[in-house]
XYZ file of C-alpha atoms in Angstrom:
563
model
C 142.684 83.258 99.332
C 140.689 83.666 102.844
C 137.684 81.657 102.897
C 134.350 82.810 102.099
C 132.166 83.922 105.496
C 129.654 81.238 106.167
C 126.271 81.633 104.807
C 123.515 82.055 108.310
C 122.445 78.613 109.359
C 118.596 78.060 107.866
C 116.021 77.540 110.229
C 114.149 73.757 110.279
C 111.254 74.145 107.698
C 107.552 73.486 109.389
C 106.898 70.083 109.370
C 103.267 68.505 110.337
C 103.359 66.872 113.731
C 100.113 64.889 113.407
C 97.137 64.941 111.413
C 93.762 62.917 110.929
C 90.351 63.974 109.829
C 89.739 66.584 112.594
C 93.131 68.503 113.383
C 96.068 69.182 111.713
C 99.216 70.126 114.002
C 102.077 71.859 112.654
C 105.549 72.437 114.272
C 107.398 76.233 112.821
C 110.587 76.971 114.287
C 112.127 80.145 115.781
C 112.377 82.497 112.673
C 116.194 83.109 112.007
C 117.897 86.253 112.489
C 115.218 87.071 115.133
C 116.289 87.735 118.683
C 113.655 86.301 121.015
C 112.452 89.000 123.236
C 111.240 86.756 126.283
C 112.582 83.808 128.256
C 112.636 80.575 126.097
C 109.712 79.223 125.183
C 107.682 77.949 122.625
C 104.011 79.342 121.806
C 101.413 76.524 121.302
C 98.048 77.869 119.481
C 94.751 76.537 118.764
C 92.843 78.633 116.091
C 89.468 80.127 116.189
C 86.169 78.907 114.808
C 86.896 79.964 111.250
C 90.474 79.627 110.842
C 91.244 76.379 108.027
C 94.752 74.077 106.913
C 96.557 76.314 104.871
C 99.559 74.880 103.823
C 101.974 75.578 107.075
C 99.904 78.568 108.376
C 99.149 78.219 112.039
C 97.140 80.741 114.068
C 99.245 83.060 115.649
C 102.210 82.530 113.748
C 102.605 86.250 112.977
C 102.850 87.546 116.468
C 105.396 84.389 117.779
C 107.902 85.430 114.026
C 108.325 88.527 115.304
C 109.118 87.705 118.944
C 111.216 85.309 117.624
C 109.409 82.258 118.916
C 109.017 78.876 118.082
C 105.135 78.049 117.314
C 103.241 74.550 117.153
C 99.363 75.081 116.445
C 96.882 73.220 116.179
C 94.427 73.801 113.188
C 90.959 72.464 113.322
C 88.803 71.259 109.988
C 85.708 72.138 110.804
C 83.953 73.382 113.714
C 84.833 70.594 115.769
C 86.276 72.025 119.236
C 89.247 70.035 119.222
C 88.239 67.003 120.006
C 89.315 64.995 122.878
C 90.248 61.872 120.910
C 91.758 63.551 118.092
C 94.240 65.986 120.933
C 94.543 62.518 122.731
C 96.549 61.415 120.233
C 98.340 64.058 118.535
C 99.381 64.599 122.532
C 102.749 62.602 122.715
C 104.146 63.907 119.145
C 103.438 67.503 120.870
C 104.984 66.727 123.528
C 108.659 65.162 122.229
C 108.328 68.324 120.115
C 108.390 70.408 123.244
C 110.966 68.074 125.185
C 109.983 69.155 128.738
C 111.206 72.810 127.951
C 108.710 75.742 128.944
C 105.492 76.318 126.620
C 102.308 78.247 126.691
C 98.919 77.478 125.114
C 97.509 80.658 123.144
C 93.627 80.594 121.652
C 90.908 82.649 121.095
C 87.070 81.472 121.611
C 86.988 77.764 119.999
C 90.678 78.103 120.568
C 90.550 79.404 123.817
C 88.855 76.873 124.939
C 90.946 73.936 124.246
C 94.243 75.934 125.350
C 92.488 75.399 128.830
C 90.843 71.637 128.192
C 94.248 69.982 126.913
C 97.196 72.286 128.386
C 97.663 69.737 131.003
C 97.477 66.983 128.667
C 100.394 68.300 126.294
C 103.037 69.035 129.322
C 102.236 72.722 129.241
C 101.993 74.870 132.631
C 100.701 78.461 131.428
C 98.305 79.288 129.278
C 96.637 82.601 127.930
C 92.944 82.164 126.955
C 91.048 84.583 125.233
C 86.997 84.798 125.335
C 86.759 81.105 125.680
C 83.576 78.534 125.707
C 83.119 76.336 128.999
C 81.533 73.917 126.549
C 79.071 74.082 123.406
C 77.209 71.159 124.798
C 73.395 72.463 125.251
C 73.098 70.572 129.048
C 76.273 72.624 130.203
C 75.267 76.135 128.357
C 71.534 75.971 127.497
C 71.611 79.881 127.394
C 74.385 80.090 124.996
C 72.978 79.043 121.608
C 75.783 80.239 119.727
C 77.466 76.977 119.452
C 74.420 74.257 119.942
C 74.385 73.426 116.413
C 78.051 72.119 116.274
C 77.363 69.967 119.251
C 77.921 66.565 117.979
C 77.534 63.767 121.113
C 79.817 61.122 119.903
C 82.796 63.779 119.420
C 82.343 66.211 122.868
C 81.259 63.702 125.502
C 82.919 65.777 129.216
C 83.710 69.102 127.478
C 83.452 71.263 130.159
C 87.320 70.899 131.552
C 87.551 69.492 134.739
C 89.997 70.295 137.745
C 92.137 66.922 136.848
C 92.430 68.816 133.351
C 92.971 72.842 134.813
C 96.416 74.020 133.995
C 99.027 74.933 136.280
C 98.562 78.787 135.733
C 95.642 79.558 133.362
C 94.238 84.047 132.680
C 91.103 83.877 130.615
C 90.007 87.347 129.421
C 86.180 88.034 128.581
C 83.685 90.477 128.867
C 81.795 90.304 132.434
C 78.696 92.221 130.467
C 78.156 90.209 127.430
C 75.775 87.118 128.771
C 77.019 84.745 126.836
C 80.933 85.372 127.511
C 79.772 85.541 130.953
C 78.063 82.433 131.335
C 80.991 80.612 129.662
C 83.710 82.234 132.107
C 81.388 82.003 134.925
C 81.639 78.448 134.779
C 85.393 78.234 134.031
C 86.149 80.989 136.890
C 84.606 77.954 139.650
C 87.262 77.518 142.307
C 88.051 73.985 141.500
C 89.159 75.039 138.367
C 91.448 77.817 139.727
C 91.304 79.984 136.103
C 91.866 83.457 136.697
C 89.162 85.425 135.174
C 90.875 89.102 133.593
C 87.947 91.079 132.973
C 87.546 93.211 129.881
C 84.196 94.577 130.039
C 82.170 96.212 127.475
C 83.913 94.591 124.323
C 82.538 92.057 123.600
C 83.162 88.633 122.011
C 86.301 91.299 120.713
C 88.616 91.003 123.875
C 91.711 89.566 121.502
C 91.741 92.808 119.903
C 93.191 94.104 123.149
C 96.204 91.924 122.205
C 96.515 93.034 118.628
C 99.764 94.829 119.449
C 102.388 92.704 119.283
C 104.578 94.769 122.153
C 101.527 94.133 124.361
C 101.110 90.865 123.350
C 104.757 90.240 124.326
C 104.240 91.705 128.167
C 101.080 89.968 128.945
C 102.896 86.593 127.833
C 105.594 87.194 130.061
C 103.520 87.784 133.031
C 101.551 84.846 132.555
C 104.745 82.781 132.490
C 105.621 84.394 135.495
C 102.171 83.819 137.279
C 101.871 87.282 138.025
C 98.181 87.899 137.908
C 98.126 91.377 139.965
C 100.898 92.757 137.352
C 98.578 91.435 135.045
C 95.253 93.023 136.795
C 97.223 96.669 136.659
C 98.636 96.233 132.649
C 94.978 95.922 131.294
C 93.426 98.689 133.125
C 96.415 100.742 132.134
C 96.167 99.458 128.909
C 92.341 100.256 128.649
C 93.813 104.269 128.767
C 96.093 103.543 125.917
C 94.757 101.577 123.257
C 92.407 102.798 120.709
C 91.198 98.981 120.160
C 89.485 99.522 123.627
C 88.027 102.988 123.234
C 86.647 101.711 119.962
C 85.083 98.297 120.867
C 83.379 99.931 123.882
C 82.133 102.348 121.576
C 80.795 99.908 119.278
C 78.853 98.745 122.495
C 77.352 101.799 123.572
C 76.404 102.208 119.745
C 74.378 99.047 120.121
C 72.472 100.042 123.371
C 71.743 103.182 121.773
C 74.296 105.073 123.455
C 74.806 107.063 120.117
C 76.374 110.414 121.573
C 78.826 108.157 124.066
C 79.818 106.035 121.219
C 80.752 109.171 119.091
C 82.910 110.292 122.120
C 84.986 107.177 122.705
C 85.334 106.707 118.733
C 86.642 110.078 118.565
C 88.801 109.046 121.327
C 89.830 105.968 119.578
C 91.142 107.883 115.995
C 93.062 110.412 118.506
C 94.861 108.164 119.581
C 95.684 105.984 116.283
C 92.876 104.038 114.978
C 92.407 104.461 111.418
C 89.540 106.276 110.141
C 88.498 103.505 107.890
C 87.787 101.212 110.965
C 84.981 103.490 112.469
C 83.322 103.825 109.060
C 83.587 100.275 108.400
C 81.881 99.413 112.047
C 79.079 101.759 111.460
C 78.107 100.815 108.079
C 78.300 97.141 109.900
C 76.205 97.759 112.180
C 73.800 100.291 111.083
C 73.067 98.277 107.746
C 72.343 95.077 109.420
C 69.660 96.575 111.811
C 67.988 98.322 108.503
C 68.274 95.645 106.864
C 66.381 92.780 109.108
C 63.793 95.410 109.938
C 63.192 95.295 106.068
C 63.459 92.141 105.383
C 60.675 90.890 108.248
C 58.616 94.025 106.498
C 59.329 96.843 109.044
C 60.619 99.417 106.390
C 58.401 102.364 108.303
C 59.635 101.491 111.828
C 63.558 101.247 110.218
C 62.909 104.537 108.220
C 62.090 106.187 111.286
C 65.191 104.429 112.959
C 67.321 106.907 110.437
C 65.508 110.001 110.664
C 65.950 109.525 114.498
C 69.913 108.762 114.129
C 70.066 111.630 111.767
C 69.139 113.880 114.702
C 70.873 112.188 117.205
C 74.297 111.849 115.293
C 73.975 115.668 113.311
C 77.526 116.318 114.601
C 78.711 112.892 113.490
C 80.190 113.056 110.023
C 81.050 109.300 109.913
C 77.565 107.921 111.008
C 75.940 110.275 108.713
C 77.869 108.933 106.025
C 76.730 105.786 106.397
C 73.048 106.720 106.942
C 72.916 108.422 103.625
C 74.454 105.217 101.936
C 71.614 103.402 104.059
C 69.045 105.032 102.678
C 70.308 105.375 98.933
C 70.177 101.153 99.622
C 66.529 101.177 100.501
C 65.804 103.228 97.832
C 65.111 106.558 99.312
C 68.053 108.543 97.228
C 65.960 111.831 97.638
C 66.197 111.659 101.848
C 70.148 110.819 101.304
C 71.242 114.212 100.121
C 70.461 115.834 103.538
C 72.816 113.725 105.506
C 75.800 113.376 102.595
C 75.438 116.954 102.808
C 75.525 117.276 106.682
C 78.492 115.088 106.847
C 80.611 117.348 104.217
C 79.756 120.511 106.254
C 81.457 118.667 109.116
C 84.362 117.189 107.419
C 85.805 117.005 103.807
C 87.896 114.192 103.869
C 85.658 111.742 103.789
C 85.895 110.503 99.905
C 82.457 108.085 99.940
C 80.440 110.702 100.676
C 81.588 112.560 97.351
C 80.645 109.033 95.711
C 76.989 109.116 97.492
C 76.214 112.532 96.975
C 76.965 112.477 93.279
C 74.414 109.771 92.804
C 72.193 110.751 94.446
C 72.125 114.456 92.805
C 72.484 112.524 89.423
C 69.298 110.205 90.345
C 67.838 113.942 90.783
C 68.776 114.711 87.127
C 71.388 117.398 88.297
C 74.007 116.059 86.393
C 76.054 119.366 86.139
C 75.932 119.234 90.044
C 76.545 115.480 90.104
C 79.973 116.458 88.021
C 80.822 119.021 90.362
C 80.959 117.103 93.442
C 82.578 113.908 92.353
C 85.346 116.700 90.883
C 85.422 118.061 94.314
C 85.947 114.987 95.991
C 89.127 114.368 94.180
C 90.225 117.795 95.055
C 89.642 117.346 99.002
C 90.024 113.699 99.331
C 92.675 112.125 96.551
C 93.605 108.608 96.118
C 89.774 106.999 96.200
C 89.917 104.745 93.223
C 86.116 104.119 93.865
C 85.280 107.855 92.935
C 88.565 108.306 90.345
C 86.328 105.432 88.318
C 82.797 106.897 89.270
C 84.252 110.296 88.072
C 85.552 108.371 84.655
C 82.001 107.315 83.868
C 80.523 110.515 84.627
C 82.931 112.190 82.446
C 82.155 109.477 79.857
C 77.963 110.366 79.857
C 78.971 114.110 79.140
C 81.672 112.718 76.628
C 84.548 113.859 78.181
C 86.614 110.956 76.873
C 90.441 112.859 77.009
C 89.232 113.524 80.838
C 87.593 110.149 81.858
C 90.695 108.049 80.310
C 92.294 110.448 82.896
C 90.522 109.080 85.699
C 90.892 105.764 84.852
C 94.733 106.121 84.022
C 95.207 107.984 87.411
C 94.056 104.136 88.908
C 95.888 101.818 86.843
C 98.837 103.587 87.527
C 98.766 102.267 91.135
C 96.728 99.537 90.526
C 97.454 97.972 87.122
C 94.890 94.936 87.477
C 91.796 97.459 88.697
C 89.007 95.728 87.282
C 86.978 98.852 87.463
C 89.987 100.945 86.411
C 90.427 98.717 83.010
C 86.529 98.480 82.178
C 86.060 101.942 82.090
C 88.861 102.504 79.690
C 87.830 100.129 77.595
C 84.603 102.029 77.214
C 86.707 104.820 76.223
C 88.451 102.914 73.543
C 84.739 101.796 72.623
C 83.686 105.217 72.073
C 86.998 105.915 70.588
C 85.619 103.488 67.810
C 88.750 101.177 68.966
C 86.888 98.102 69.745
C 89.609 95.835 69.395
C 91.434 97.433 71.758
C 88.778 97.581 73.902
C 88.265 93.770 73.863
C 91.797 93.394 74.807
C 91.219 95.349 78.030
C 87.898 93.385 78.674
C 89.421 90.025 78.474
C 92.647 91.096 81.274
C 88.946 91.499 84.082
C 88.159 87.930 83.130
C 90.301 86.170 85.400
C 89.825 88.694 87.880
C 86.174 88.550 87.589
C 85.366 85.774 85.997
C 81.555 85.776 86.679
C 81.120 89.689 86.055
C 77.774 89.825 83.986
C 78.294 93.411 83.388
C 81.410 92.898 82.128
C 80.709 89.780 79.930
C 77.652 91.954 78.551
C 80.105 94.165 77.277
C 82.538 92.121 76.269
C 79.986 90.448 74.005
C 78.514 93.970 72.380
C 82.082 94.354 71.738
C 82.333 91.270 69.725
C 79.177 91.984 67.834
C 80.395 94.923 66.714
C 83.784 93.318 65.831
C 81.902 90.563 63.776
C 82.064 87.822 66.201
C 78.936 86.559 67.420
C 79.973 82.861 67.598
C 82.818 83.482 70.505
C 80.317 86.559 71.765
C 77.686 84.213 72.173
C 79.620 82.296 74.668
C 80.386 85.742 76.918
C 76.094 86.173 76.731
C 75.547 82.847 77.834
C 77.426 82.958 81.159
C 75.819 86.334 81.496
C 72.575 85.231 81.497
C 73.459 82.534 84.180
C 75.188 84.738 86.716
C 72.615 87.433 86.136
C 69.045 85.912 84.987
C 67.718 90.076 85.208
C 70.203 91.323 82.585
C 68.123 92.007 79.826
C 71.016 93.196 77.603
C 72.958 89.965 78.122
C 69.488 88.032 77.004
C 69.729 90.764 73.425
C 72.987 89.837 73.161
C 72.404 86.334 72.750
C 69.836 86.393 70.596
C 71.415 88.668 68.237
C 74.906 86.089 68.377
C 72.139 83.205 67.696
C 70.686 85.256 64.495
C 73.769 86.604 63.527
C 75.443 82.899 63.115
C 72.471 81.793 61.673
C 70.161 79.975 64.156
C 67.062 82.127 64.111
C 64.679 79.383 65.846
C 66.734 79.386 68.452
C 67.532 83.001 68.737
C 63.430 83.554 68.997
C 63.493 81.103 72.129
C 65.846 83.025 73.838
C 63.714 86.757 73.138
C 60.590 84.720 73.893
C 62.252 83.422 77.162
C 63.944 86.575 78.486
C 60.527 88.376 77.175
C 58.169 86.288 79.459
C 61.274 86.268 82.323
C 61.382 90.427 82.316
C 57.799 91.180 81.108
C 58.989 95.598 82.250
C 62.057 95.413 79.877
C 61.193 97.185 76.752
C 64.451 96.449 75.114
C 63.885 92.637 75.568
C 59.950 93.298 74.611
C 61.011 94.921 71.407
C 63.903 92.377 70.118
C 60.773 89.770 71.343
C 58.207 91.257 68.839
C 60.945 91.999 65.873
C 62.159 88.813 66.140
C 58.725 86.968 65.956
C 57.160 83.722 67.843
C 59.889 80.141 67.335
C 58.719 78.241 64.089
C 59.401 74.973 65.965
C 59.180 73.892 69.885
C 62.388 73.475 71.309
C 63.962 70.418 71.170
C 63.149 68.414 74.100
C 66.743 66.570 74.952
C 66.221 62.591 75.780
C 68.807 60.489 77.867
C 69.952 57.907 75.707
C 68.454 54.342 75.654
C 71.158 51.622 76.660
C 70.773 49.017 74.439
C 72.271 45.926 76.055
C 70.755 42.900 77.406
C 70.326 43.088 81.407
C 73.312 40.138 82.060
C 75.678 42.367 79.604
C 74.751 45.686 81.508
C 75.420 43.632 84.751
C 78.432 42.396 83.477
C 79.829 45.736 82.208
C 79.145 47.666 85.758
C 80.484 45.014 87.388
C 83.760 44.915 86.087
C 84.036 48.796 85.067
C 87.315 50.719 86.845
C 85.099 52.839 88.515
């Protein structure tokens, strides 16, 4: 009998090379089965400001799996900087991990910066730094605020890295034009230091996305092992031609400095060439809803009104940006301006599903519910595969009692996405209307641990018991209702109704006189208020029990308690 082939040899599972109450650092082999595409060498990480111990994760692991790399990174707990102590003495575990052989120190901002404070420390000759901090302490960068409030004294004494501490071979890449970048890299540029400063201007704090690509990725890393910094220099102009990270991020930029028509260009430039539409719309909405939204909120609704009137003009051959101004303005409550842009935008381009979403509430909010209907229908015509509209076409379908044609719509989503919690409350409404309630409950109580503190959906849930003829296990459905969403004025019915229904009528009038003097506009709550009548009795006023024992016994018993 010939002898069974030998199973592949399994990789060394990721063990923890050090830990304590700052960092965590975690050794993860070379993947197996993955031919490493560069000289031998092992990739050595420190994360970014919001990047937390997860199990084995380690920042950067994704990129170094696919080249086939072995990774050890260093994971902070907080927004600590890495500090000195704590890399001090994780240092000589990192190092007999490494064994002398060739490494490079990878980070971005917070991480950035300590791939060029401790490379030198850890044995490591090369490292790759991306928009990195000089230091967060306010004496070293009083014009960078960013950072000042994680400054802690006893824990970054000497952050700014010194030339004892400069690697061998160290690229930082930030943007020249963003101050505080600049500031930071101005200082780490100084001669002493001998950093070589790779400019990436107009991006931003956003220069990693440059790397993103993981072919890129893979050539820069080689050149900085091979301290080439002029093959370097001519890869990320060249690259700045190719990649539609760049033409978007500078476009994000211009957007800012109210460049509007230069931005549209260079995103235009950026989903010709492969970035996903999504991206653009997301950024906009980002940024446009943020400005309106701090003008509001320090009571400069005229000046950010006239902010989107004058976009509108600016961006009329923008279907994206007028997207997101119409959504703007259905969010500060002026629905009836939003139809003119969501209209705009559709002229320009019909593939854009939100805008079916927008303009369908907003010609609903008009009372032009045929209309409404019509658009949402023509949305999934033009633009298929929105859940978002699929469910705000169910509903529709449900007001006009469509309920064969809404189940549709919310079939068409669970199909793909079987745990929609959108998707499953709209059928149940179906069943509801069906007269199925049971049924309907079912569906209900699959959204709970999805959406545990849904009021909308407990609310229902809860009518849906009442009507089944269970107000006690209702009842408790109203109740965390009421505490996620103190406004609801149909969770507050509810639970008066489950209170009356299993008999506890005082306390059923408490809650209507409650939620009555808590939503004084609600004529729903005003009307179960007055049919229910004033409470017979105050509530009862709940008193901490009275510990009886003598002091010495009390003493005694705290004393020698487990706790």
């Amino acid at each position: 009998m010939a002898p069974e082939p030998a199973l592949p040899e399994e990789p060394p599972a990721p063990r923890i090379l050090y830990e304590d109450a700052e960092i965590l650092v975690i050794h993860r082999p070379a993947p197996a089965g993955v031919a490493m595409a560069l000289p031998p060498f092992t990739l050595v990480t420190f994360a970014e400001l919001t990047f937390r111990p997860d199990g084995h994760a380690v920042w950067g692991q994704e990129p170094a799996a696919r080249l086939g790399l072995p990774v050890i990174g260093f994971v902070a707990k907080r927004e600590n900087w890495f500090p000195a102590a704590a890399v001090q003495r994780a240092a000589p575990a990192v190092r007999a991990a490494l064994g002398g052989t060739q490494a490079l120190a990878y980070g971005y901002s917070m991480g950035g910066y300590a791939a060029l404070k401790y490379a030198r420390l850890l044995g490591i000759t090369r490292v790759l730094s991306v928009c990195p901090q000089a230091s967060i302490d306010p004496v070293d960068v009083p014009t960078d605020k960013r950072f000042h409030k994680f400054f802690e004294r006893g824990l970054h004494a000497n952050m700014r890295p010194s030339a004892d501490e400069a690697p061998e071979f160290a690229v930082m890449l930030a943007d020249p034009y963003m101050e505080d970048d600049r500031v930071n890299a101005t200082l780490l540029a100084a001669p002493e230091l001998g950093i070589h400063w790779l400019r990436t201007p107009f991006v931003g704090h956003a220069s990693i996305w440059l790397l993103a690509e993981t072919e890129f990725l893979q050539k820069v890393m080689g050149m900085v092992l091979a301290a080439d910094m002029a093959a370097l220099s001519h890869s990320m102009r060249d690259r700045r031609h190719h990649s539609p990270q760049w033409f978007f991020r500078v476009g994000v930029n211009a957007f800012i400095r109210g460049r509007y028509h230069l931005a549209a260009r260079l995103w235009d430039r950026a989903e010709q060439i492969g970035l996903h539409r999504s991206t653009r719309e997301h950024e906009v909405m980002h940024i446009l809803s943020g400005t309106i939204s701090r003008m509001v909120s320090k009571g400069r609704k005229g000046e950010a009104h006239r902010m989107v009137l004058h976009l509108t003009e600016v961006h009329g051959n923008d279907a994206v940006v007028l997207a997101q101004i119409g959504h703007i303005l259905i969010g500060m409550g002026e629905g009836d301006m939003a139809e003119e842009p969501f209209r705009a935008s559709l002229a320009l381009r019909k593939d854009i599903q939100h805008v079916y979403q927008g303009l369908s509430l907003v010609l609903g909010g008009k009372g032009k519910r045929d209309e409404a209907l019509a658009i949402a229908e023509q949305g999934i015509r033009e633009a298929p595969g929105d859940a978002a509209l699929h469910i705000h076409l169910g509903f529709m379908l449900l007001n006009f009692a469509r309920l064969e044609d809404a189940e549709t719509q919310f079939n068409i989503v669970l199909s793909q996405m079987p745990d929609h919690v959108g998707a499953l409350i709209g059928k149940s409404h179906v069943l509801g209307a069906y007269g199925r309630q049971a049924d309907a409950v079912e569906l209900v109580k699959q959204t709970l641990p999805l959406a545990p503190h849904d009021a909308g959906n407990r609310t229902w849930l809860g009518q849906l018991l009442l009507v089944l003829g269970q107000p006690a296990e209702a009842e408790e459905h109203f109740r965390i209702a009421v505490e996620h969403a103190p406004g609801n004025g149909a969770a507050h019915i509810g639970l008066a109704r489950s209170l009356e229904r299993t008999g506890r009528l005082d306390e059923a009038r408490h809650v209507a006189a409650d939620a009555a003097a808590a939503l004084p506009h609600d004529a729903r709550v005003q009307a179960i208020h007055r049919r229910m009548g004033p409470p017979a009795e105050p509530r009862p006023v709940e008193v901490e029990p009275v510990d009886q024992r003598s002091g010495l016994r009390r003493f005694l018993s705290a004393f020698f308690s487990r706790e």
